[in-house]
mmCIF file of C-alpha atoms in Angstrom:
data_model
loop_
_atom_site.group_PDB
_atom_site.id
_atom_site.type_symbol
_atom_site.label_atom_id
_atom_site.label_comp_id
_atom_site.label_asym_id
_atom_site.label_seq_id
_atom_site.Cartn_x
_atom_site.Cartn_y
_atom_site.Cartn_z
ATOM 1 C CA UNK A 11 -82.032 58.927 61.678
ATOM 2 C CA UNK A 12 -82.402 54.979 60.506
ATOM 3 C CA UNK A 13 -83.940 51.834 61.963
ATOM 4 C CA UNK A 14 -81.280 49.097 61.566
ATOM 5 C CA UNK A 15 -82.295 45.640 61.734
ATOM 6 C CA UNK A 16 -80.876 43.540 64.370
ATOM 7 C CA UNK A 17 -80.533 39.820 64.850
ATOM 8 C CA UNK A 18 -82.735 37.330 63.740
ATOM 9 C CA UNK A 19 -85.122 36.534 66.613
ATOM 10 C CA UNK A 20 -87.310 34.199 65.536
ATOM 11 C CA UNK A 21 -88.213 31.597 62.430
ATOM 12 C CA UNK A 22 -91.969 30.331 61.816
ATOM 13 C CA UNK A 23 -92.119 26.719 60.374
ATOM 14 C CA UNK A 24 -95.391 25.035 59.644
ATOM 15 C CA UNK A 25 -96.189 21.310 60.352
ATOM 16 C CA UNK A 26 -99.403 19.563 59.433
ATOM 17 C CA UNK A 27 -98.566 16.985 62.643
ATOM 18 C CA UNK A 28 -97.620 19.478 65.169
ATOM 19 C CA UNK A 29 -97.461 17.000 68.085
ATOM 20 C CA UNK A 30 -95.282 14.303 65.806
ATOM 21 C CA UNK A 31 -93.039 17.670 65.114
ATOM 22 C CA UNK A 32 -92.985 18.658 68.619
ATOM 23 C CA UNK A 33 -91.679 14.862 69.464
ATOM 24 C CA UNK A 34 -89.242 14.700 66.709
ATOM 25 C CA UNK A 35 -87.594 17.994 67.470
ATOM 26 C CA UNK A 36 -87.262 17.376 71.204
ATOM 27 C CA UNK A 37 -86.512 13.874 71.301
ATOM 28 C CA UNK A 38 -84.772 13.057 67.795
ATOM 29 C CA UNK A 39 -82.879 16.376 67.397
ATOM 30 C CA UNK A 40 -83.075 17.542 71.133
ATOM 31 C CA UNK A 41 -83.704 21.145 71.047
ATOM 32 C CA UNK A 42 -85.101 22.347 73.880
ATOM 33 C CA UNK A 43 -88.912 22.924 73.931
ATOM 34 C CA UNK A 44 -89.404 26.497 75.816
ATOM 35 C CA UNK A 45 -93.313 26.548 75.567
ATOM 36 C CA UNK A 46 -96.375 25.463 74.150
ATOM 37 C CA UNK A 47 -99.462 27.495 73.580
ATOM 38 C CA UNK A 48 -102.267 28.048 71.339
ATOM 39 C CA UNK A 49 -101.732 25.384 68.794
ATOM 40 C CA UNK A 50 -97.622 26.627 68.581
ATOM 41 C CA UNK A 51 -94.719 25.353 70.242
ATOM 42 C CA UNK A 52 -91.266 27.292 70.575
ATOM 43 C CA UNK A 53 -87.994 25.924 70.542
ATOM 44 C CA UNK A 54 -84.432 27.188 71.616
ATOM 45 C CA UNK A 55 -82.177 27.569 68.856
ATOM 46 C CA UNK A 56 -79.252 29.488 70.299
ATOM 47 C CA UNK A 57 -80.559 32.957 70.627
ATOM 48 C CA UNK A 58 -83.257 32.476 67.901
ATOM 49 C CA UNK A 59 -86.553 30.766 68.702
ATOM 50 C CA UNK A 60 -88.240 28.174 66.092
ATOM 51 C CA UNK A 61 -92.002 28.710 66.211
ATOM 52 C CA UNK A 62 -93.756 25.324 64.952
ATOM 53 C CA UNK A 63 -97.370 25.745 63.970
ATOM 54 C CA UNK A 64 -99.986 24.245 61.480
ATOM 55 C CA UNK A 65 -100.660 26.297 58.543
ATOM 56 C CA UNK A 66 -103.833 28.508 58.769
ATOM 57 C CA UNK A 67 -104.162 29.288 55.139
ATOM 58 C CA UNK A 68 -102.973 27.085 51.930
ATOM 59 C CA UNK A 69 -100.470 29.609 51.037
ATOM 60 C CA UNK A 70 -98.602 28.642 54.092
ATOM 61 C CA UNK A 71 -98.641 25.173 53.543
ATOM 62 C CA UNK A 72 -95.421 24.510 51.757
ATOM 63 C CA UNK A 73 -91.827 23.444 52.787
ATOM 64 C CA UNK A 74 -89.476 25.584 55.010
ATOM 65 C CA UNK A 75 -86.478 27.316 54.447
ATOM 66 C CA UNK A 76 -83.531 25.528 55.107
ATOM 67 C CA UNK A 77 -82.349 25.418 58.956
ATOM 68 C CA UNK A 78 -78.539 25.221 59.246
ATOM 69 C CA UNK A 79 -77.625 24.475 63.035
ATOM 70 C CA UNK A 80 -74.038 25.195 64.290
ATOM 71 C CA UNK A 81 -72.387 22.546 65.901
ATOM 72 C CA UNK A 82 -68.754 22.480 67.552
ATOM 73 C CA UNK A 83 -67.858 19.057 65.639
ATOM 74 C CA UNK A 84 -69.639 18.057 62.524
ATOM 75 C CA UNK A 85 -68.444 14.237 62.634
ATOM 76 C CA UNK A 86 -69.462 13.766 66.494
ATOM 77 C CA UNK A 87 -72.789 15.269 65.887
ATOM 78 C CA UNK A 88 -73.659 13.414 62.487
ATOM 79 C CA UNK A 89 -72.617 10.201 64.581
ATOM 80 C CA UNK A 90 -75.058 11.478 67.457
ATOM 81 C CA UNK A 91 -78.018 12.111 65.444
ATOM 82 C CA UNK A 92 -77.764 9.216 63.327
ATOM 83 C CA UNK A 93 -77.332 6.879 66.617
ATOM 84 C CA UNK A 94 -81.216 8.463 67.194
ATOM 85 C CA UNK A 95 -82.641 7.434 64.002
ATOM 86 C CA UNK A 96 -81.936 10.643 61.510
ATOM 87 C CA UNK A 97 -81.121 9.716 58.100
ATOM 88 C CA UNK A 98 -78.566 12.131 56.290
ATOM 89 C CA UNK A 99 -78.261 12.580 52.644
ATOM 90 C CA UNK A 100 -74.606 11.966 52.751
ATOM 91 C CA UNK A 101 -71.921 12.095 55.418
ATOM 92 C CA UNK A 102 -70.609 15.257 56.138
ATOM 93 C CA UNK A 103 -68.245 17.096 53.725
ATOM 94 C CA UNK A 104 -66.561 20.365 52.777
ATOM 95 C CA UNK A 105 -68.963 23.010 51.030
ATOM 96 C CA UNK A 106 -65.826 25.264 50.455
ATOM 97 C CA UNK A 107 -63.376 27.622 52.182
ATOM 98 C CA UNK A 108 -63.629 31.495 53.392
ATOM 99 C CA UNK A 109 -60.355 32.402 53.724
ATOM 100 C CA UNK A 110 -58.607 30.146 56.299
ATOM 101 C CA UNK A 111 -61.966 28.729 57.356
ATOM 102 C CA UNK A 112 -63.473 25.556 56.101
ATOM 103 C CA UNK A 113 -67.317 25.381 55.864
ATOM 104 C CA UNK A 114 -68.471 21.638 56.485
ATOM 105 C CA UNK A 115 -72.216 20.429 56.089
ATOM 106 C CA UNK A 116 -74.387 17.429 56.364
ATOM 107 C CA UNK A 117 -78.080 17.589 55.277
ATOM 108 C CA UNK A 118 -81.258 15.493 56.471
ATOM 109 C CA UNK A 119 -84.799 15.705 56.628
ATOM 110 C CA UNK A 120 -87.437 16.101 59.519
ATOM 111 C CA UNK A 121 -90.379 14.124 59.800
ATOM 112 C CA UNK A 122 -92.270 16.292 57.423
ATOM 113 C CA UNK A 123 -89.580 16.145 54.873
ATOM 114 C CA UNK A 124 -87.944 19.778 55.644
ATOM 115 C CA UNK A 125 -84.448 20.119 54.644
ATOM 116 C CA UNK A 126 -82.335 20.774 57.669
ATOM 117 C CA UNK A 127 -78.358 20.932 57.997
ATOM 118 C CA UNK A 128 -75.737 20.729 60.504
ATOM 119 C CA UNK A 129 -72.647 22.950 59.959
ATOM 120 C CA UNK A 130 -69.166 23.203 61.145
ATOM 121 C CA UNK A 131 -66.683 25.990 60.569
ATOM 122 C CA UNK A 132 -63.317 24.697 60.977
ATOM 123 C CA UNK A 133 -59.901 26.052 60.560
ATOM 124 C CA UNK A 134 -58.492 25.085 57.017
#
């Protein structure tokens, strides 16, 4: 018998200025804040939690992996985020195709320069 891995449950990202990061993700990106406790904040990203914390050791003080947020309409999401002060590297553009599906993305950075993206999968 093997133990199979399940769906991703949580992603941890470190921030040097946690209150500023919480405000950015709550007010600008508008992720739902679930709770804060013991120097950590937890946000809902669909079925996955985002755990924010300060780096406890030097080895954890580095940029995070890229977080890709699914959106239903990338053009509307891009305009909405831009209206709240998000500065994108470039406008939404097609990255590639998977069969009959086009993959569209637009990249931006948060208040501590972590790279984030919005992505839409649409019919080709």
